[in-house]
mmCIF file of C-alpha atoms and ligand atoms in Angstrom:
data_model
loop_
_atom_site.group_PDB
_atom_site.id
_atom_site.type_symbol
_atom_site.label_atom_id
_atom_site.label_comp_id
_atom_site.label_asym_id
_atom_site.label_seq_id
_atom_site.Cartn_x
_atom_site.Cartn_y
_atom_site.Cartn_z
ATOM 1 C CA VAL C 230 17.429 54.359 -44.031
ATOM 2 C CA ILE C 231 17.069 50.838 -42.582
ATOM 3 C CA HIS C 232 15.022 48.262 -45.330
ATOM 4 C CA ASN C 233 12.933 45.172 -43.841
ATOM 5 C CA PHE C 234 12.741 42.989 -46.282
ATOM 6 C CA ASN C 235 11.350 40.352 -43.638
ATOM 7 C CA ALA C 236 8.051 38.130 -44.346
ATOM 8 C CA GLY C 237 6.995 39.177 -40.514
ATOM 9 C CA PRO C 238 6.706 40.778 -38.524
ATOM 10 C CA SER C 239 7.554 43.359 -41.169
ATOM 11 C CA ILE C 240 6.602 46.756 -42.324
ATOM 12 C CA LEU C 241 3.906 48.958 -41.059
ATOM 13 C CA PRO C 242 2.552 52.356 -42.616
ATOM 14 C CA ARG C 243 3.657 54.752 -40.325
ATOM 15 C CA GLU C 244 1.053 56.609 -39.995
ATOM 16 C CA VAL C 245 -0.052 52.776 -37.974
ATOM 17 C CA PHE C 246 2.993 53.063 -35.445
ATOM 18 C CA GLU C 247 2.749 56.532 -34.537
ATOM 19 C CA GLU C 248 -1.486 56.302 -33.638
ATOM 20 C CA ALA C 249 -0.561 53.094 -32.165
ATOM 21 C CA SER C 250 2.251 54.963 -29.471
ATOM 22 C CA GLN C 251 -0.473 57.292 -28.437
ATOM 23 C CA ALA C 252 -2.937 55.613 -28.166
ATOM 24 C CA VAL C 253 -0.515 53.712 -25.302
ATOM 25 C CA LEU C 254 -0.355 56.944 -24.143
ATOM 26 C CA ASN C 255 -3.819 57.728 -23.992
ATOM 27 C CA PHE C 256 -5.944 55.283 -25.532
ATOM 28 C CA ASN C 257 -8.868 57.949 -27.535
ATOM 29 C CA ASN C 258 -8.559 60.234 -24.852
ATOM 30 C CA THR C 259 -9.658 57.889 -22.163
ATOM 31 C CA GLY C 260 -7.288 59.118 -19.805
ATOM 32 C CA LEU C 261 -6.089 55.420 -19.696
ATOM 33 C CA SER C 262 -3.097 53.189 -21.880
ATOM 34 C CA ILE C 263 -4.518 50.728 -24.488
ATOM 35 C CA LEU C 264 -2.473 48.108 -23.010
ATOM 36 C CA GLU C 265 -4.523 48.555 -19.914
ATOM 37 C CA LEU C 266 -7.901 48.794 -20.837
ATOM 38 C CA GLY C 267 -10.156 46.365 -19.789
ATOM 39 C CA HIS C 268 -11.772 44.488 -23.041
ATOM 40 C CA ARG C 269 -15.506 44.886 -21.867
ATOM 41 C CA THR C 270 -15.434 48.070 -22.443
ATOM 42 C CA LYS C 271 -17.471 49.829 -24.836
ATOM 43 C CA THR C 272 -13.971 51.119 -25.954
ATOM 44 C CA PHE C 273 -12.765 48.160 -26.603
ATOM 45 C CA GLN C 274 -15.825 46.461 -27.722
ATOM 46 C CA ALA C 275 -16.051 49.567 -30.284
ATOM 47 C CA VAL C 276 -12.925 48.976 -31.630
ATOM 48 C CA MET C 277 -12.952 44.564 -32.464
ATOM 49 C CA ASP C 278 -16.427 45.696 -33.675
ATOM 50 C CA GLU C 279 -14.760 48.191 -36.304
ATOM 51 C CA ALA C 280 -12.317 45.827 -37.230
ATOM 52 C CA ILE C 281 -14.708 42.684 -37.707
ATOM 53 C CA ALA C 282 -16.533 45.298 -40.278
ATOM 54 C CA LEU C 283 -14.092 46.561 -41.540
ATOM 55 C CA MET C 284 -12.302 42.988 -42.545
ATOM 56 C CA LYS C 285 -16.112 42.661 -44.193
ATOM 57 C CA GLU C 286 -16.304 45.721 -45.828
ATOM 58 C CA LEU C 287 -12.603 45.455 -47.826
ATOM 59 C CA MET C 288 -12.738 42.055 -48.696
ATOM 60 C CA HIS C 289 -16.518 42.142 -49.636
ATOM 61 C CA LEU C 290 -18.138 38.938 -47.332
ATOM 62 C CA ASP C 291 -21.404 38.080 -47.721
ATOM 63 C CA GLY C 292 -23.310 36.871 -45.278
ATOM 64 C CA ASP C 293 -21.996 33.782 -44.588
ATOM 65 C CA HIS C 294 -18.883 34.641 -43.723
ATOM 66 C CA GLU C 295 -18.410 35.274 -40.010
ATOM 67 C CA VAL C 296 -14.189 37.156 -39.449
ATOM 68 C CA MET C 297 -12.636 36.164 -36.486
ATOM 69 C CA PHE C 298 -9.525 37.760 -34.483
ATOM 70 C CA LEU C 299 -7.755 34.563 -32.055
ATOM 71 C CA HIS C 300 -5.187 33.957 -30.454
ATOM 72 C CA GLY C 301 -2.135 31.119 -31.508
ATOM 73 C CA GLY C 302 -0.319 31.757 -35.134
ATOM 74 C CA ALA C 303 -1.600 31.110 -38.019
ATOM 75 C CA SER C 304 0.500 27.648 -36.955
ATOM 76 C CA THR C 305 -2.492 27.034 -34.566
ATOM 77 C CA GLN C 306 -4.798 26.829 -37.286
ATOM 78 C CA PHE C 307 -2.700 23.868 -38.658
ATOM 79 C CA PHE C 308 -4.242 21.916 -36.079
ATOM 80 C CA GLN C 309 -7.372 23.905 -35.351
ATOM 81 C CA VAL C 310 -9.436 23.869 -38.880
ATOM 82 C CA PRO C 311 -8.636 20.241 -38.907
ATOM 83 C CA MET C 312 -10.446 20.041 -35.298
ATOM 84 C CA ASN C 313 -13.450 22.011 -36.655
ATOM 85 C CA LEU C 314 -13.825 20.769 -40.227
ATOM 86 C CA LEU C 315 -12.446 16.877 -40.244
ATOM 87 C CA ASN C 316 -14.274 13.596 -39.068
ATOM 88 C CA ASP C 317 -11.390 10.479 -37.546
ATOM 89 C CA ASN C 318 -12.704 9.120 -41.125
ATOM 90 C CA ASP C 319 -12.938 11.868 -42.709
ATOM 91 C CA LEU C 320 -10.744 12.916 -45.916
ATOM 92 C CA SER C 321 -9.206 16.229 -46.802
ATOM 93 C CA ALA C 322 -6.846 17.399 -49.472
ATOM 94 C CA TYR C 323 -4.084 18.924 -49.542
ATOM 95 C CA THR C 324 -1.034 20.582 -51.502
ATOM 96 C CA ASP C 325 2.107 20.626 -50.589
ATOM 97 C CA THR C 326 4.157 23.507 -51.790
ATOM 98 C CA GLY C 327 6.772 24.684 -48.857
ATOM 99 C CA VAL C 328 7.649 24.795 -45.300
ATOM 100 C CA TRP C 329 3.900 26.213 -43.853
ATOM 101 C CA ALA C 330 2.052 23.289 -46.737
ATOM 102 C CA THR C 331 4.004 21.196 -44.861
ATOM 103 C CA LYS C 332 3.241 21.425 -41.590
ATOM 104 C CA ALA C 333 0.126 22.424 -42.116
ATOM 105 C CA ILE C 334 -0.265 18.572 -43.048
ATOM 106 C CA LYS C 335 1.875 16.959 -40.353
ATOM 107 C CA GLU C 336 -0.961 17.974 -38.723
ATOM 108 C CA ALA C 337 -3.627 17.604 -40.468
ATOM 109 C CA LYS C 338 -2.974 13.865 -40.256
ATOM 110 C CA MET C 339 -3.659 13.904 -36.310
ATOM 111 C CA PHE C 340 -7.763 14.793 -37.069
ATOM 112 C CA GLY C 341 -8.284 12.485 -40.234
ATOM 113 C CA HIS C 342 -7.324 11.562 -43.494
ATOM 114 C CA VAL C 343 -5.133 13.431 -45.250
ATOM 115 C CA GLU C 344 -4.686 12.661 -48.903
ATOM 116 C CA ILE C 345 -1.552 14.949 -50.673
ATOM 117 C CA VAL C 346 -2.674 15.555 -54.463
ATOM 118 C CA ALA C 347 0.572 18.174 -55.283
ATOM 119 C CA SER C 348 3.370 18.736 -54.696
ATOM 120 C CA SER C 349 7.020 19.911 -55.541
ATOM 121 C CA LYS C 350 8.609 19.012 -53.094
ATOM 122 C CA ASP C 351 10.788 17.310 -55.581
ATOM 123 C CA LYS C 352 11.916 20.045 -57.167
ATOM 124 C CA ASN C 353 12.581 21.505 -53.770
ATOM 125 C CA TYR C 354 9.438 23.552 -53.572
ATOM 126 C CA THR C 355 10.925 25.552 -57.075
ATOM 127 C CA PHE C 356 7.369 25.460 -59.193
ATOM 128 C CA LEU C 357 3.493 25.045 -58.572
ATOM 129 C CA PRO C 358 1.827 20.930 -59.176
ATOM 130 C CA LYS C 359 -0.774 22.355 -61.295
ATOM 131 C CA ASP C 360 -1.993 19.267 -62.700
ATOM 132 C CA PHE C 361 -3.943 17.965 -59.776
ATOM 133 C CA THR C 362 -7.496 16.649 -59.308
ATOM 134 C CA VAL C 363 -9.390 16.714 -55.921
ATOM 135 C CA PRO C 364 -11.379 13.309 -54.526
ATOM 136 C CA LYS C 365 -14.876 14.661 -54.466
ATOM 137 C CA THR C 366 -15.293 12.765 -51.170
ATOM 138 C CA ALA C 367 -12.879 15.770 -49.709
ATOM 139 C CA ARG C 368 -14.383 17.120 -47.120
ATOM 140 C CA TYR C 369 -11.919 20.043 -48.260
ATOM 141 C CA LEU C 370 -9.145 21.113 -50.217
ATOM 142 C CA HIS C 371 -6.040 22.808 -48.247
ATOM 143 C CA ILE C 372 -3.762 25.200 -50.209
ATOM 144 C CA THR C 373 -1.048 27.926 -49.341
ATOM 145 C CA THR C 374 -1.746 31.143 -51.553
ATOM 146 C CA ASN C 375 1.650 32.015 -50.837
ATOM 147 C CA ASN C 376 4.652 30.235 -50.486
ATOM 148 C CA THR C 377 7.052 32.694 -47.718
ATOM 149 C CA ILE C 378 9.808 31.059 -46.887
ATOM 150 C CA TYR C 379 10.526 28.598 -50.777
ATOM 151 C CA GLY C 380 8.215 32.560 -52.825
ATOM 152 C CA THR C 381 6.362 31.276 -54.533
ATOM 153 C CA GLN C 382 2.347 32.455 -55.396
ATOM 154 C CA TRP C 383 -0.660 31.227 -56.980
ATOM 155 C CA GLN C 384 -1.014 33.583 -59.357
ATOM 156 C CA ASP C 385 -4.433 31.433 -61.006
ATOM 157 C CA LEU C 386 -6.661 30.941 -58.409
ATOM 158 C CA ASP C 387 -9.863 30.255 -60.594
ATOM 159 C CA PRO C 388 -8.826 25.990 -60.033
ATOM 160 C CA PHE C 389 -9.183 26.604 -56.173
ATOM 161 C CA TYR C 390 -12.775 28.220 -57.237
ATOM 162 C CA ASN C 391 -14.050 25.444 -59.419
ATOM 163 C CA ALA C 392 -12.853 22.445 -57.250
ATOM 164 C CA GLY C 393 -15.981 20.883 -55.907
ATOM 165 C CA VAL C 394 -14.780 20.883 -52.393
ATOM 166 C CA PRO C 395 -14.978 23.785 -49.980
ATOM 167 C CA VAL C 396 -11.030 25.504 -50.511
ATOM 168 C CA VAL C 397 -9.082 26.143 -46.796
ATOM 169 C CA ALA C 398 -6.685 28.614 -47.897
ATOM 170 C CA ASP C 399 -3.481 30.036 -45.796
ATOM 171 C CA MET C 400 -3.003 34.068 -47.055
ATOM 172 C CA SER C 401 -0.748 34.424 -44.425
ATOM 173 C CA SER C 402 1.636 36.242 -46.196
ATOM 174 C CA ASP C 403 -0.109 38.167 -48.924
ATOM 175 C CA ILE C 404 -4.411 38.560 -47.302
ATOM 176 C CA LEU C 405 -5.206 41.473 -49.042
ATOM 177 C CA SER C 406 -2.510 42.535 -50.912
ATOM 178 C CA ARG C 407 -4.876 41.391 -54.731
ATOM 179 C CA LYS C 408 -7.458 40.956 -55.796
ATOM 180 C CA VAL C 409 -9.295 37.751 -54.639
ATOM 181 C CA ASP C 410 -12.790 36.322 -54.911
ATOM 182 C CA PHE C 411 -13.180 35.798 -50.599
ATOM 183 C CA ASN C 412 -16.152 34.199 -50.871
ATOM 184 C CA LYS C 413 -15.382 31.310 -52.957
ATOM 185 C CA PHE C 414 -13.620 30.498 -49.551
ATOM 186 C CA ASP C 415 -15.265 28.575 -46.704
ATOM 187 C CA LEU C 416 -11.584 29.083 -44.617
ATOM 188 C CA ILE C 417 -9.052 31.450 -44.853
ATOM 189 C CA TYR C 418 -6.553 32.364 -42.202
ATOM 190 C CA ALA C 419 -3.589 34.695 -41.910
ATOM 191 C CA GLY C 420 -0.937 35.324 -38.771
ATOM 192 C CA ALA C 421 -2.193 39.149 -38.679
ATOM 193 C CA GLN C 422 1.997 40.369 -38.698
ATOM 194 C CA LYS C 423 2.495 39.831 -42.329
ATOM 195 C CA ASN C 424 0.711 41.871 -43.992
ATOM 196 C CA ALA C 425 -2.112 43.127 -41.406
ATOM 197 C CA GLY C 426 -1.022 44.292 -38.154
ATOM 198 C CA ALA C 427 1.490 42.602 -35.063
ATOM 199 C CA ALA C 428 2.045 40.044 -33.972
ATOM 200 C CA GLY C 429 -0.418 38.208 -31.896
ATOM 201 C CA VAL C 430 -3.575 38.379 -33.369
ATOM 202 C CA THR C 431 -4.726 35.585 -36.105
ATOM 203 C CA ILE C 432 -7.470 35.951 -38.447
ATOM 204 C CA VAL C 433 -9.762 33.768 -39.144
ATOM 205 C CA ILE C 434 -12.097 33.761 -41.816
ATOM 206 C CA VAL C 435 -15.044 30.815 -42.116
ATOM 207 C CA ASN C 436 -17.934 30.239 -44.105
ATOM 208 C CA LYS C 437 -20.444 29.476 -41.296
ATOM 209 C CA ASN C 438 -22.468 26.450 -43.049
ATOM 210 C CA GLN C 439 -19.184 24.280 -42.803
ATOM 211 C CA LEU C 440 -18.931 24.183 -38.833
ATOM 212 C CA GLY C 441 -21.014 21.637 -36.560
ATOM 213 C CA LYS C 442 -20.062 18.632 -38.895
ATOM 214 C CA VAL C 443 -17.537 16.732 -36.387
ATOM 215 C CA GLN C 444 -18.498 14.797 -34.402
ATOM 216 C CA ARG C 445 -16.306 15.591 -32.126
ATOM 217 C CA GLN C 446 -15.474 17.022 -28.742
ATOM 218 C CA ILE C 447 -13.820 20.621 -29.297
ATOM 219 C CA PRO C 448 -12.296 22.562 -25.644
ATOM 220 C CA ALA C 449 -14.058 25.764 -26.303
ATOM 221 C CA MET C 450 -10.802 28.573 -27.428
ATOM 222 C CA LEU C 451 -10.258 26.363 -30.089
ATOM 223 C CA ASP C 452 -14.039 25.901 -31.401
ATOM 224 C CA TYR C 453 -14.808 28.313 -33.754
ATOM 225 C CA ARG C 454 -18.457 28.208 -32.703
ATOM 226 C CA ASN C 455 -17.777 29.819 -28.820
ATOM 227 C CA HIS C 456 -15.583 33.064 -31.107
ATOM 228 C CA ILE C 457 -18.024 34.107 -33.639
ATOM 229 C CA ALA C 458 -20.738 33.589 -30.575
ATOM 230 C CA ASN C 459 -18.768 35.729 -28.574
ATOM 231 C CA GLY C 460 -18.024 38.363 -31.215
ATOM 232 C CA SER C 461 -14.067 36.862 -30.937
ATOM 233 C CA MET C 462 -13.807 37.708 -27.092
ATOM 234 C CA LEU C 463 -14.905 33.944 -25.697
ATOM 235 C CA ASN C 464 -12.086 35.596 -23.566
ATOM 236 C CA THR C 465 -9.171 38.738 -22.986
ATOM 237 C CA PRO C 466 -8.384 39.019 -27.372
ATOM 238 C CA PRO C 467 -4.942 40.249 -27.923
ATOM 239 C CA VAL C 468 -6.222 43.346 -27.121
ATOM 240 C CA PHE C 469 -3.550 45.911 -28.824
ATOM 241 C CA ALA C 470 -2.606 43.271 -31.569
ATOM 242 C CA THR C 471 -6.178 43.678 -32.420
ATOM 243 C CA TYR C 472 -6.282 47.647 -32.137
ATOM 244 C CA VAL C 473 -2.423 48.153 -34.170
ATOM 245 C CA SER C 474 -4.875 45.817 -37.098
ATOM 246 C CA LEU C 475 -7.648 48.313 -36.978
ATOM 247 C CA LEU C 476 -5.286 50.878 -38.238
ATOM 248 C CA THR C 477 -4.174 48.676 -40.097
ATOM 249 C CA LEU C 478 -7.084 47.992 -41.604
ATOM 250 C CA ARG C 479 -8.143 51.350 -42.362
ATOM 251 C CA TRP C 480 -5.235 52.926 -42.992
ATOM 252 C CA LEU C 481 -5.285 49.886 -46.280
ATOM 253 C CA LYS C 482 -9.490 51.444 -46.392
ATOM 254 C CA ASN C 483 -7.860 54.911 -47.281
ATOM 255 C CA ALA C 484 -5.380 53.783 -49.724
ATOM 256 C CA GLY C 485 -8.059 52.805 -51.520
ATOM 257 C CA GLY C 486 -8.568 48.848 -50.762
ATOM 258 C CA VAL C 487 -7.747 46.060 -51.999
ATOM 259 C CA HIS C 488 -7.995 47.575 -56.217
ATOM 260 C CA GLU C 489 -5.501 50.050 -55.511
ATOM 261 C CA ILE C 490 -2.859 48.551 -52.875
ATOM 262 C CA GLU C 491 -2.838 45.721 -55.208
ATOM 263 C CA LYS C 492 -1.423 47.950 -58.358
ATOM 264 C CA ILE C 493 1.414 49.755 -55.956
ATOM 265 C CA ASN C 494 1.705 45.944 -54.484
ATOM 266 C CA ASN C 495 2.742 44.448 -58.414
ATOM 267 C CA ARG C 496 4.900 47.828 -59.263
ATOM 268 C CA LYS C 497 7.119 46.579 -56.329
ATOM 269 C CA ALA C 498 7.127 43.498 -57.267
ATOM 270 C CA ALA C 499 8.424 44.524 -60.908
ATOM 271 C CA LEU C 500 10.811 46.588 -59.350
ATOM 272 C CA LEU C 501 12.176 43.831 -57.021
ATOM 273 C CA TYR C 502 12.391 41.137 -59.418
ATOM 274 C CA GLN C 503 13.628 43.072 -61.995
ATOM 275 C CA THR C 504 16.284 44.636 -59.764
ATOM 276 C CA ILE C 505 17.654 40.599 -59.088
ATOM 277 C CA ASP C 506 16.638 39.104 -62.249
ATOM 278 C CA SER C 507 18.883 42.626 -63.919
ATOM 279 C CA LEU C 508 22.090 41.501 -61.585
ATOM 280 C CA PRO C 509 24.415 38.827 -62.170
ATOM 281 C CA VAL C 510 24.621 38.461 -58.351
ATOM 282 C CA PHE C 511 21.324 37.055 -57.823
ATOM 283 C CA ARG C 512 19.323 34.026 -59.356
ATOM 284 C CA GLY C 513 16.008 34.317 -58.860
ATOM 285 C CA THR C 514 15.636 30.334 -57.895
ATOM 286 C CA VAL C 515 11.419 29.506 -59.092
ATOM 287 C CA ALA C 516 9.176 29.298 -61.785
ATOM 288 C CA ARG C 517 8.807 32.771 -63.227
ATOM 289 C CA GLU C 518 4.934 31.888 -63.744
ATOM 290 C CA ASP C 519 5.075 31.175 -59.857
HETATM 291 C C1 PLP I 707 4.878 33.013 -41.539
HETATM 292 C C2 PLP I 707 3.332 32.475 -41.991
HETATM 293 C C3 PLP I 707 3.261 30.824 -41.089
HETATM 294 C C4 PLP I 707 3.496 31.129 -39.536
HETATM 295 O O1 PLP I 707 2.078 31.903 -38.766
HETATM 296 P P1 PLP I 707 2.406 32.088 -37.109
HETATM 297 O O2 PLP I 707 1.644 33.421 -37.126
HETATM 298 O O3 PLP I 707 3.731 32.426 -37.254
HETATM 299 O O4 PLP I 707 1.967 30.858 -36.825
HETATM 300 C C5 PLP I 707 1.836 29.961 -41.727
HETATM 301 N N1 PLP I 707 2.326 30.466 -42.528
HETATM 302 C C6 PLP I 707 2.239 31.468 -43.255
HETATM 303 C C7 PLP I 707 1.668 31.450 -45.621
HETATM 304 C C8 PLP I 707 3.123 31.802 -43.713
HETATM 305 O O5 PLP I 707 3.981 32.668 -43.615
#
């Protein structure tokens, strides 16, 4: 047995890659491989439509929230978010809680003002700083829900639901893994390779009411409004990676959705952390509550 504990690309359900490999040979009995299927065909349109619809269903999204399947990884969202939401003179608020948060902060500074409202940098990111205030003038507050490399995860999201400003979340390594009131977020992004498929596609969910408020010119491929208007088909989408995400979302729905997967994940996490804590050769490095 080979164990793969990588955060991403990570383990996929067996059904997913079996079906994906069949689609490489002959997609849905079309006689074509999914790798040679035109993205403007009805066949692929159905894949994209179902992927977007399933994402909305599994996350219980309301009518204001749009789902996009984009290129560029979560790392592109580090700058695409401020480019679309932050004017040069606007203020944004960021929590500095690890490697990915730090990268997001660096990129945001190119597009507007950034105030770091909380940081655990001086303690090597071993805990999550919970005592912070967000300026009411901030265009948005950015958080990283799960700090993949340091291993901390915000357990209580209530403070963000009640932040009083729009909340943007990098959920790359915990999207769809636990119950979250996704509608409370104005923007969510995640590279699919951690929790929702294979590398090559990035899932972005945005409250469309937050768009169209910046003055700067935005290149067509980086303007969320274009991707929404074109149903994630502004240019050639990541066809195969989107299909793998669709299969993963179908699998999740079959497994009972987010509600059920959260129970399974809690059991797996308990087993892992209990094992680490019970063996003297290992030492947990972050605050237990985080
Ligand atoms: C992996 C990861 C990223 C980077 O994702 P890419 O898709 O490789 O750009 C960003 N944020 C978090 C929280 C991650 O875990």
